[in-house]
Amino acid sequence: MKLPFTFFQQETTKTAVELLGQTLVRVTKKGTVFKGRIVETEAYLGLEDSSCHSFGGRRTNRTKTMYLQGGHAYVYFTYGMHYCFNVVTGGQDQPEAVLIRAVQPLKGIEEMMINRKLEDTFNLTNGPAKLCQAMKIDKSLNGESLMGNSIYVENGKAISFQEMAVDKRVGLSLYSDSYYWPLRFYIKNNPYVSVKNKNYL
């Protein structure tokens, strides 16, 4: 069952935590179905978060999707070669989102391996760009409703507090005011987590 629209309109950090253990589903135009259990997320808190694309109220062709009501896909292109998939959270004109950093592959694994040009699953989906390549997530899905049939999130298995780790986010500028904010959440001991805990907390 798809997670309801209201799920994505919760406070962003709460959504990032509760996405752990849920199932990301991607259905291509050819009918190929990919599924992955969400094992790592990062929250981005909009106007006051110096590491967020919409910091300070930035509204550009790239960030305008973040101003949609929670429950839409925000897909952006980075480093001139990679896509990253986020879910927009909160209310309309509250430009916040959760980056899906890693998933554990569940369905369509052989096709994912072809997409990633790999012969094993070790590095298949343990990073935001990797999971997008594996699951055929690209800019065509930017702004897509998560209530549709192309990309959505299904109910999975809830994660207890004891199973979850919290750390600072990955790949941010050391000089950012929000560099140390504890907004990355992941399932402990899951092999598909992109970066293991550095004992920050």
mmCIF file of N, CA and C in Angstrom, residues 7-122:
data_model
loop_
_atom_site.group_PDB
_atom_site.id
_atom_site.type_symbol
_atom_site.label_atom_id
_atom_site.label_comp_id
_atom_site.label_asym_id
_atom_site.label_seq_id
_atom_site.Cartn_x
_atom_site.Cartn_y
_atom_site.Cartn_z
ATOM 1 N N PHE A 7 1.510 11.650 4.875
ATOM 2 C CA PHE A 7 2.780 11.191 5.441
ATOM 3 C C PHE A 7 3.898 12.175 5.119
ATOM 4 N N PHE A 8 3.887 12.708 3.911
ATOM 5 C CA PHE A 8 4.963 13.577 3.442
ATOM 6 C C PHE A 8 4.781 15.026 3.891
ATOM 7 N N GLN A 9 3.670 15.310 4.536
ATOM 8 C CA GLN A 9 3.399 16.669 5.004
ATOM 9 C C GLN A 9 3.685 16.830 6.497
ATOM 10 N N GLN A 10 4.323 15.818 7.077
ATOM 11 C CA GLN A 10 4.785 15.918 8.450
ATOM 12 C C GLN A 10 6.030 16.800 8.514
ATOM 13 N N GLU A 11 6.477 17.063 9.731
ATOM 14 C CA GLU A 11 7.744 17.769 9.910
ATOM 15 C C GLU A 11 8.841 16.969 9.218
ATOM 16 N N THR A 12 9.770 17.646 8.567
ATOM 17 C CA THR A 12 10.733 17.005 7.669
ATOM 18 C C THR A 12 11.608 15.970 8.360
ATOM 19 N N THR A 13 12.124 16.302 9.548
ATOM 20 C CA THR A 13 12.988 15.357 10.254
ATOM 21 C C THR A 13 12.213 14.095 10.627
ATOM 22 N N LYS A 14 10.976 14.261 11.050
ATOM 23 C CA LYS A 14 10.122 13.112 11.386
ATOM 24 C C LYS A 14 9.907 12.239 10.157
ATOM 25 N N THR A 15 9.670 12.869 9.019
ATOM 26 C CA THR A 15 9.489 12.111 7.783
ATOM 27 C C THR A 15 10.755 11.346 7.427
ATOM 28 N N ALA A 16 11.916 11.994 7.582
ATOM 29 C CA ALA A 16 13.189 11.337 7.265
ATOM 30 C C ALA A 16 13.394 10.086 8.108
ATOM 31 N N VAL A 17 13.044 10.169 9.383
ATOM 32 C CA VAL A 17 13.166 9.016 10.275
ATOM 33 C C VAL A 17 12.182 7.922 9.891
ATOM 34 N N GLU A 18 10.937 8.301 9.638
ATOM 35 C CA GLU A 18 9.893 7.316 9.370
ATOM 36 C C GLU A 18 9.987 6.704 7.980
ATOM 37 N N LEU A 19 10.767 7.292 7.093
ATOM 38 C CA LEU A 19 11.000 6.677 5.781
ATOM 39 C C LEU A 19 11.902 5.450 5.881
ATOM 40 N N LEU A 20 12.704 5.366 6.927
ATOM 41 C CA LEU A 20 13.568 4.194 7.100
ATOM 42 C C LEU A 20 12.709 2.938 7.222
ATOM 43 N N GLY A 21 13.045 1.929 6.439
ATOM 44 C CA GLY A 21 12.303 0.683 6.449
ATOM 45 C C GLY A 21 11.159 0.629 5.461
ATOM 46 N N GLN A 22 10.779 1.782 4.886
ATOM 47 C CA GLN A 22 9.723 1.800 3.871
ATOM 48 C C GLN A 22 10.299 1.370 2.515
ATOM 49 N N THR A 23 9.438 1.127 1.561
ATOM 50 C CA THR A 23 9.873 0.586 0.273
ATOM 51 C C THR A 23 9.694 1.604 -0.850
ATOM 52 N N LEU A 24 10.803 1.985 -1.477
ATOM 53 C CA LEU A 24 10.765 2.862 -2.643
ATOM 54 C C LEU A 24 10.469 2.020 -3.878
ATOM 55 N N VAL A 25 9.478 2.450 -4.670
ATOM 56 C CA VAL A 25 9.055 1.709 -5.857
ATOM 57 C C VAL A 25 9.200 2.598 -7.080
ATOM 58 N N ARG A 26 9.824 2.066 -8.109
ATOM 59 C CA ARG A 26 9.957 2.768 -9.393
ATOM 60 C C ARG A 26 9.436 1.859 -10.494
ATOM 61 N N VAL A 27 8.461 2.356 -11.271
ATOM 62 C CA VAL A 27 7.896 1.604 -12.388
ATOM 63 C C VAL A 27 8.220 2.359 -13.673
ATOM 64 N N THR A 28 8.991 1.762 -14.560
ATOM 65 C CA THR A 28 9.394 2.435 -15.792
ATOM 66 C C THR A 28 8.273 2.390 -16.827
ATOM 67 N N LYS A 29 8.436 3.161 -17.899
ATOM 68 C CA LYS A 29 7.440 3.176 -18.972
ATOM 69 C C LYS A 29 7.324 1.816 -19.645
ATOM 70 N N LYS A 30 8.394 1.024 -19.585
ATOM 71 C CA LYS A 30 8.364 -0.327 -20.156
ATOM 72 C C LYS A 30 7.705 -1.335 -19.214
ATOM 73 N N GLY A 31 7.358 -0.886 -18.022
ATOM 74 C CA GLY A 31 6.714 -1.768 -17.064
ATOM 75 C C GLY A 31 7.648 -2.484 -16.112
ATOM 76 N N THR A 32 8.942 -2.186 -16.185
ATOM 77 C CA THR A 32 9.895 -2.782 -15.249
ATOM 78 C C THR A 32 9.663 -2.206 -13.860
ATOM 79 N N VAL A 33 9.625 -3.077 -12.859
ATOM 80 C CA VAL A 33 9.384 -2.651 -11.487
ATOM 81 C C VAL A 33 10.651 -2.842 -10.659
ATOM 82 N N PHE A 34 11.107 -1.758 -10.043
ATOM 83 C CA PHE A 34 12.234 -1.804 -9.120
ATOM 84 C C PHE A 34 11.721 -1.489 -7.719
ATOM 85 N N LYS A 35 12.222 -2.230 -6.733
ATOM 86 C CA LYS A 35 11.871 -1.939 -5.348
ATOM 87 C C LYS A 35 13.123 -1.976 -4.484
ATOM 88 N N GLY A 36 13.178 -1.071 -3.515
ATOM 89 C CA GLY A 36 14.302 -1.047 -2.583
ATOM 90 C C GLY A 36 13.834 -0.573 -1.216
ATOM 91 N N ARG A 37 14.322 -1.221 -0.188
ATOM 92 C CA ARG A 37 14.018 -0.813 1.186
ATOM 93 C C ARG A 37 14.885 0.389 1.539
ATOM 94 N N ILE A 38 14.272 1.458 1.989
ATOM 95 C CA ILE A 38 15.004 2.674 2.319
ATOM 96 C C ILE A 38 15.798 2.453 3.606
ATOM 97 N N VAL A 39 17.133 2.616 3.512
ATOM 98 C CA VAL A 39 17.993 2.342 4.670
ATOM 99 C C VAL A 39 18.780 3.562 5.135
ATOM 100 N N GLU A 40 18.718 4.659 4.380
ATOM 101 C CA GLU A 40 19.477 5.865 4.763
ATOM 102 C C GLU A 40 18.810 7.097 4.174
ATOM 103 N N THR A 41 18.617 8.121 4.996
ATOM 104 C CA THR A 41 17.978 9.361 4.556
ATOM 105 C C THR A 41 18.720 10.560 5.143
ATOM 106 N N GLU A 42 18.492 11.727 4.534
ATOM 107 C CA GLU A 42 18.985 12.994 5.073
ATOM 108 C C GLU A 42 17.882 14.031 4.973
ATOM 109 N N ALA A 43 17.677 14.792 6.038
ATOM 110 C CA ALA A 43 16.689 15.863 6.041
ATOM 111 C C ALA A 43 17.335 17.186 5.657
ATOM 112 N N TYR A 44 16.634 17.969 4.841
ATOM 113 C CA TYR A 44 17.085 19.309 4.461
ATOM 114 C C TYR A 44 15.968 20.288 4.792
ATOM 115 N N LEU A 45 16.294 21.271 5.635
ATOM 116 C CA LEU A 45 15.275 22.047 6.329
ATOM 117 C C LEU A 45 15.001 23.431 5.757
ATOM 118 N N GLY A 46 15.213 23.592 4.482
ATOM 119 C CA GLY A 46 14.713 24.768 3.788
ATOM 120 C C GLY A 46 15.409 26.079 4.094
ATOM 121 N N LEU A 47 14.609 27.089 4.393
ATOM 122 C CA LEU A 47 15.069 28.472 4.426
ATOM 123 C C LEU A 47 16.192 28.728 5.414
ATOM 124 N N GLU A 48 16.206 28.014 6.532
ATOM 125 C CA GLU A 48 17.205 28.260 7.578
ATOM 126 C C GLU A 48 18.391 27.295 7.513
ATOM 127 N N ASP A 49 18.379 26.401 6.554
ATOM 128 C CA ASP A 49 19.409 25.356 6.440
ATOM 129 C C ASP A 49 20.387 25.741 5.336
ATOM 130 N N SER A 50 21.584 26.159 5.725
ATOM 131 C CA SER A 50 22.554 26.655 4.748
ATOM 132 C C SER A 50 23.042 25.584 3.784
ATOM 133 N N SER A 51 22.748 24.317 4.060
ATOM 134 C CA SER A 51 23.139 23.232 3.156
ATOM 135 C C SER A 51 22.004 22.823 2.216
ATOM 136 N N CYS A 52 20.867 23.501 2.326
ATOM 137 C CA CYS A 52 19.693 23.175 1.506
ATOM 138 C C CYS A 52 19.651 24.057 0.260
ATOM 139 N N HIS A 53 19.202 23.492 -0.841
ATOM 140 C CA HIS A 53 19.134 24.240 -2.107
ATOM 141 C C HIS A 53 18.245 25.486 -2.007
ATOM 142 N N SER A 54 17.253 25.455 -1.116
ATOM 143 C CA SER A 54 16.316 26.577 -1.003
ATOM 144 C C SER A 54 16.682 27.546 0.124
ATOM 145 N N PHE A 55 17.883 27.422 0.662
ATOM 146 C CA PHE A 55 18.327 28.268 1.769
ATOM 147 C C PHE A 55 18.118 29.747 1.440
ATOM 148 N N GLY A 56 17.540 30.454 2.408
ATOM 149 C CA GLY A 56 17.339 31.888 2.236
ATOM 150 C C GLY A 56 16.233 32.251 1.269
ATOM 151 N N GLY A 57 15.453 31.260 0.853
ATOM 152 C CA GLY A 57 14.342 31.515 -0.070
ATOM 153 C C GLY A 57 14.722 31.441 -1.532
ATOM 154 N N ARG A 58 15.845 30.777 -1.851
ATOM 155 C CA ARG A 58 16.220 30.630 -3.266
ATOM 156 C C ARG A 58 15.084 29.943 -4.021
ATOM 157 N N ARG A 59 14.702 30.541 -5.134
ATOM 158 C CA ARG A 59 13.657 29.951 -5.984
ATOM 159 C C ARG A 59 14.143 30.031 -7.425
ATOM 160 N N THR A 60 14.653 28.912 -7.931
ATOM 161 C CA THR A 60 15.216 28.846 -9.276
ATOM 162 C C THR A 60 14.502 27.742 -10.048
ATOM 163 N N ASN A 61 14.890 27.555 -11.310
ATOM 164 C CA ASN A 61 14.298 26.468 -12.086
ATOM 165 C C ASN A 61 14.542 25.119 -11.414
ATOM 166 N N ARG A 62 15.698 24.982 -10.734
ATOM 167 C CA ARG A 62 15.981 23.723 -10.063
ATOM 168 C C ARG A 62 15.181 23.587 -8.771
ATOM 169 N N THR A 63 15.118 24.652 -7.983
ATOM 170 C CA THR A 63 14.522 24.524 -6.646
ATOM 171 C C THR A 63 13.002 24.697 -6.610
ATOM 172 N N LYS A 64 12.388 25.141 -7.698
ATOM 173 C CA LYS A 64 10.945 25.421 -7.646
ATOM 174 C C LYS A 64 10.127 24.203 -7.261
ATOM 175 N N THR A 65 10.633 23.006 -7.562
ATOM 176 C CA THR A 65 9.921 21.783 -7.182
ATOM 177 C C THR A 65 9.829 21.661 -5.670
ATOM 178 N N MET A 66 10.819 22.180 -4.945
ATOM 179 C CA MET A 66 10.816 22.091 -3.489
ATOM 180 C C MET A 66 9.678 22.897 -2.866
ATOM 181 N N TYR A 67 9.113 23.836 -3.618
ATOM 182 C CA TYR A 67 8.036 24.680 -3.101
ATOM 183 C C TYR A 67 6.660 24.043 -3.289
ATOM 184 N N LEU A 68 6.623 22.865 -3.916
ATOM 185 C CA LEU A 68 5.367 22.134 -4.035
ATOM 186 C C LEU A 68 4.962 21.571 -2.677
ATOM 187 N N GLN A 69 3.722 21.159 -2.571
ATOM 188 C CA GLN A 69 3.260 20.524 -1.348
ATOM 189 C C GLN A 69 3.988 19.205 -1.134
ATOM 190 N N GLY A 70 4.239 18.842 0.114
ATOM 191 C CA GLY A 70 4.892 17.568 0.400
ATOM 192 C C GLY A 70 4.190 16.409 -0.293
ATOM 193 N N GLY A 71 4.994 15.458 -0.818
ATOM 194 C CA GLY A 71 4.425 14.328 -1.542
ATOM 195 C C GLY A 71 4.762 14.344 -3.016
ATOM 196 N N HIS A 72 5.794 15.114 -3.390
ATOM 197 C CA HIS A 72 6.283 15.155 -4.764
ATOM 198 C C HIS A 72 7.760 14.759 -4.803
ATOM 199 N N ALA A 73 8.190 14.313 -5.980
ATOM 200 C CA ALA A 73 9.591 13.941 -6.172
ATOM 201 C C ALA A 73 10.400 15.177 -6.559
ATOM 202 N N TYR A 74 11.540 15.327 -5.922
ATOM 203 C CA TYR A 74 12.500 16.368 -6.299
ATOM 204 C C TYR A 74 13.760 15.657 -6.764
ATOM 205 N N VAL A 75 14.000 15.686 -8.079
ATOM 206 C CA VAL A 75 15.163 15.015 -8.666
ATOM 207 C C VAL A 75 16.052 16.080 -9.294
ATOM 208 N N TYR A 76 17.302 16.097 -8.889
ATOM 209 C CA TYR A 76 18.222 17.087 -9.451
ATOM 210 C C TYR A 76 19.484 16.408 -9.976
ATOM 211 N N PHE A 77 20.157 17.123 -10.851
ATOM 212 C CA PHE A 77 21.376 16.651 -11.511
ATOM 213 C C PHE A 77 22.561 17.305 -10.820
ATOM 214 N N THR A 78 23.591 16.538 -10.506
ATOM 215 C CA THR A 78 24.716 17.088 -9.772
ATOM 216 C C THR A 78 26.046 16.621 -10.349
ATOM 217 N N TYR A 79 27.063 17.435 -10.207
ATOM 218 C CA TYR A 79 28.414 17.142 -10.711
ATOM 219 C C TYR A 79 28.433 16.829 -12.211
ATOM 220 N N GLY A 80 27.410 17.255 -12.918
ATOM 221 C CA GLY A 80 27.351 17.058 -14.361
ATOM 222 C C GLY A 80 27.191 15.625 -14.811
ATOM 223 N N MET A 81 26.828 14.721 -13.865
ATOM 224 C CA MET A 81 26.740 13.311 -14.267
ATOM 225 C C MET A 81 25.808 12.452 -13.423
ATOM 226 N N HIS A 82 25.323 12.929 -12.279
ATOM 227 C CA HIS A 82 24.541 12.088 -11.390
ATOM 228 C C HIS A 82 23.185 12.714 -11.059
ATOM 229 N N TYR A 83 22.178 11.846 -10.837
ATOM 230 C CA TYR A 83 20.883 12.278 -10.335
ATOM 231 C C TYR A 83 20.765 11.914 -8.862
ATOM 232 N N CYS A 84 20.015 12.733 -8.126
ATOM 233 C CA CYS A 84 19.703 12.436 -6.734
ATOM 234 C C CYS A 84 18.197 12.574 -6.546
ATOM 235 N N PHE A 85 17.623 11.658 -5.782
ATOM 236 C CA PHE A 85 16.173 11.626 -5.580
ATOM 237 C C PHE A 85 15.817 12.041 -4.155
ATOM 238 N N ASN A 86 14.900 12.995 -4.061
ATOM 239 C CA ASN A 86 14.398 13.488 -2.776
ATOM 240 C C ASN A 86 12.873 13.440 -2.768
ATOM 241 N N VAL A 87 12.299 13.359 -1.583
ATOM 242 C CA VAL A 87 10.857 13.547 -1.445
ATOM 243 C C VAL A 87 10.626 14.922 -0.820
ATOM 244 N N VAL A 88 9.759 15.702 -1.432
ATOM 245 C CA VAL A 88 9.394 17.007 -0.896
ATOM 246 C C VAL A 88 8.513 16.787 0.324
ATOM 247 N N THR A 89 8.730 17.601 1.370
ATOM 248 C CA THR A 89 7.997 17.436 2.617
ATOM 249 C C THR A 89 7.319 18.738 3.021
ATOM 250 N N GLY A 90 6.432 18.630 4.018
ATOM 251 C CA GLY A 90 5.774 19.813 4.563
ATOM 252 C C GLY A 90 4.692 20.372 3.661
ATOM 253 N N GLY A 91 4.329 21.613 3.913
ATOM 254 C CA GLY A 91 3.268 22.257 3.147
ATOM 255 C C GLY A 91 3.797 22.993 1.929
ATOM 256 N N GLN A 92 2.857 23.469 1.099
ATOM 257 C CA GLN A 92 3.246 24.235 -0.089
ATOM 258 C C GLN A 92 3.992 25.501 0.339
ATOM 259 N N ASP A 93 5.004 25.860 -0.440
ATOM 260 C CA ASP A 93 5.860 27.018 -0.170
ATOM 261 C C ASP A 93 6.682 26.858 1.107
ATOM 262 N N GLN A 94 6.838 25.630 1.554
ATOM 263 C CA GLN A 94 7.756 25.309 2.659
ATOM 264 C C GLN A 94 8.820 24.398 2.042
ATOM 265 N N PRO A 95 9.866 24.980 1.437
ATOM 266 C CA PRO A 95 10.767 24.218 0.560
ATOM 267 C C PRO A 95 11.751 23.321 1.301
ATOM 268 N N GLU A 96 11.250 22.205 1.790
ATOM 269 C CA GLU A 96 12.071 21.243 2.515
ATOM 270 C C GLU A 96 11.957 19.878 1.836
ATOM 271 N N ALA A 97 12.920 19.003 2.105
ATOM 272 C CA ALA A 97 12.915 17.701 1.425
ATOM 273 C C ALA A 97 13.772 16.700 2.188
ATOM 274 N N VAL A 98 13.585 15.446 1.847
ATOM 275 C CA VAL A 98 14.399 14.363 2.386
ATOM 276 C C VAL A 98 15.110 13.677 1.227
ATOM 277 N N LEU A 99 16.437 13.648 1.296
ATOM 278 C CA LEU A 99 17.230 12.933 0.301
ATOM 279 C C LEU A 99 17.241 11.447 0.655
ATOM 280 N N ILE A 100 16.937 10.609 -0.318
ATOM 281 C CA ILE A 100 17.066 9.164 -0.135
ATOM 282 C C ILE A 100 18.504 8.805 -0.500
ATOM 283 N N ARG A 101 19.311 8.473 0.498
ATOM 284 C CA ARG A 101 20.738 8.239 0.272
ATOM 285 C C ARG A 101 21.057 6.801 -0.116
ATOM 286 N N ALA A 102 20.265 5.845 0.350
ATOM 287 C CA ALA A 102 20.579 4.447 0.044
ATOM 288 C C ALA A 102 19.354 3.571 0.235
ATOM 289 N N VAL A 103 19.269 2.522 -0.575
ATOM 290 C CA VAL A 103 18.215 1.518 -0.432
ATOM 291 C C VAL A 103 18.834 0.126 -0.502
ATOM 292 N N GLN A 104 18.139 -0.818 0.069
ATOM 293 C CA GLN A 104 18.516 -2.229 -0.050
ATOM 294 C C GLN A 104 17.680 -2.837 -1.165
ATOM 295 N N PRO A 105 18.281 -3.318 -2.252
ATOM 296 C CA PRO A 105 17.498 -3.798 -3.400
ATOM 297 C C PRO A 105 16.633 -4.994 -3.041
ATOM 298 N N LEU A 106 15.378 -4.943 -3.508
ATOM 299 C CA LEU A 106 14.418 -6.005 -3.214
ATOM 300 C C LEU A 106 13.853 -6.667 -4.470
ATOM 301 N N LYS A 107 13.638 -5.869 -5.510
ATOM 302 C CA LYS A 107 13.002 -6.393 -6.729
ATOM 303 C C LYS A 107 13.615 -5.718 -7.947
ATOM 304 N N GLY A 108 13.744 -6.494 -9.029
ATOM 305 C CA GLY A 108 14.367 -5.966 -10.245
ATOM 306 C C GLY A 108 15.873 -5.910 -10.130
ATOM 307 N N ILE A 109 16.440 -6.775 -9.303
ATOM 308 C CA ILE A 109 17.867 -6.696 -8.992
ATOM 309 C C ILE A 109 18.740 -6.975 -10.212
ATOM 310 N N GLU A 110 18.366 -7.974 -11.011
ATOM 311 C CA GLU A 110 19.179 -8.284 -12.209
ATOM 312 C C GLU A 110 19.214 -7.101 -13.166
ATOM 313 N N GLU A 111 18.072 -6.449 -13.331
ATOM 314 C CA GLU A 111 18.010 -5.268 -14.203
ATOM 315 C C GLU A 111 18.821 -4.117 -13.600
ATOM 316 N N MET A 112 18.773 -3.981 -12.286
ATOM 317 C CA MET A 112 19.588 -2.953 -11.624
ATOM 318 C C MET A 112 21.068 -3.171 -11.901
ATOM 319 N N MET A 113 21.495 -4.429 -11.859
ATOM 320 C CA MET A 113 22.908 -4.748 -12.096
ATOM 321 C C MET A 113 23.311 -4.388 -13.518
ATOM 322 N N ILE A 114 22.399 -4.593 -14.464
ATOM 323 C CA ILE A 114 22.664 -4.205 -15.854
ATOM 324 C C ILE A 114 22.789 -2.687 -15.950
ATOM 325 N N ASN A 115 21.858 -1.989 -15.298
ATOM 326 C CA ASN A 115 21.874 -0.526 -15.327
ATOM 327 C C ASN A 115 23.146 0.053 -14.725
ATOM 328 N N ARG A 116 23.668 -0.627 -13.710
ATOM 329 C CA ARG A 116 24.876 -0.160 -13.026
ATOM 330 C C ARG A 116 26.157 -0.770 -13.597
ATOM 331 N N LYS A 117 25.999 -1.711 -14.547
ATOM 332 C CA LYS A 117 27.145 -2.398 -15.145
ATOM 333 C C LYS A 117 27.990 -3.103 -14.082
ATOM 334 N N LEU A 118 27.298 -3.815 -13.204
ATOM 335 C CA LEU A 118 27.945 -4.547 -12.124
ATOM 336 C C LEU A 118 27.639 -6.033 -12.235
ATOM 337 N N GLU A 119 28.510 -6.836 -11.633
ATOM 338 C CA GLU A 119 28.300 -8.288 -11.612
ATOM 339 C C GLU A 119 27.958 -8.794 -10.215
ATOM 340 N N ASP A 120 27.886 -7.887 -9.261
ATOM 341 C CA ASP A 120 27.460 -8.260 -7.914
ATOM 342 C C ASP A 120 26.638 -7.111 -7.347
ATOM 343 N N THR A 121 26.044 -7.314 -6.168
ATOM 344 C CA THR A 121 25.144 -6.314 -5.599
ATOM 345 C C THR A 121 25.805 -5.425 -4.550
ATOM 346 N N PHE A 122 27.090 -5.611 -4.302
ATOM 347 C CA PHE A 122 27.733 -4.932 -3.187
ATOM 348 C C PHE A 122 27.615 -3.413 -3.274
#
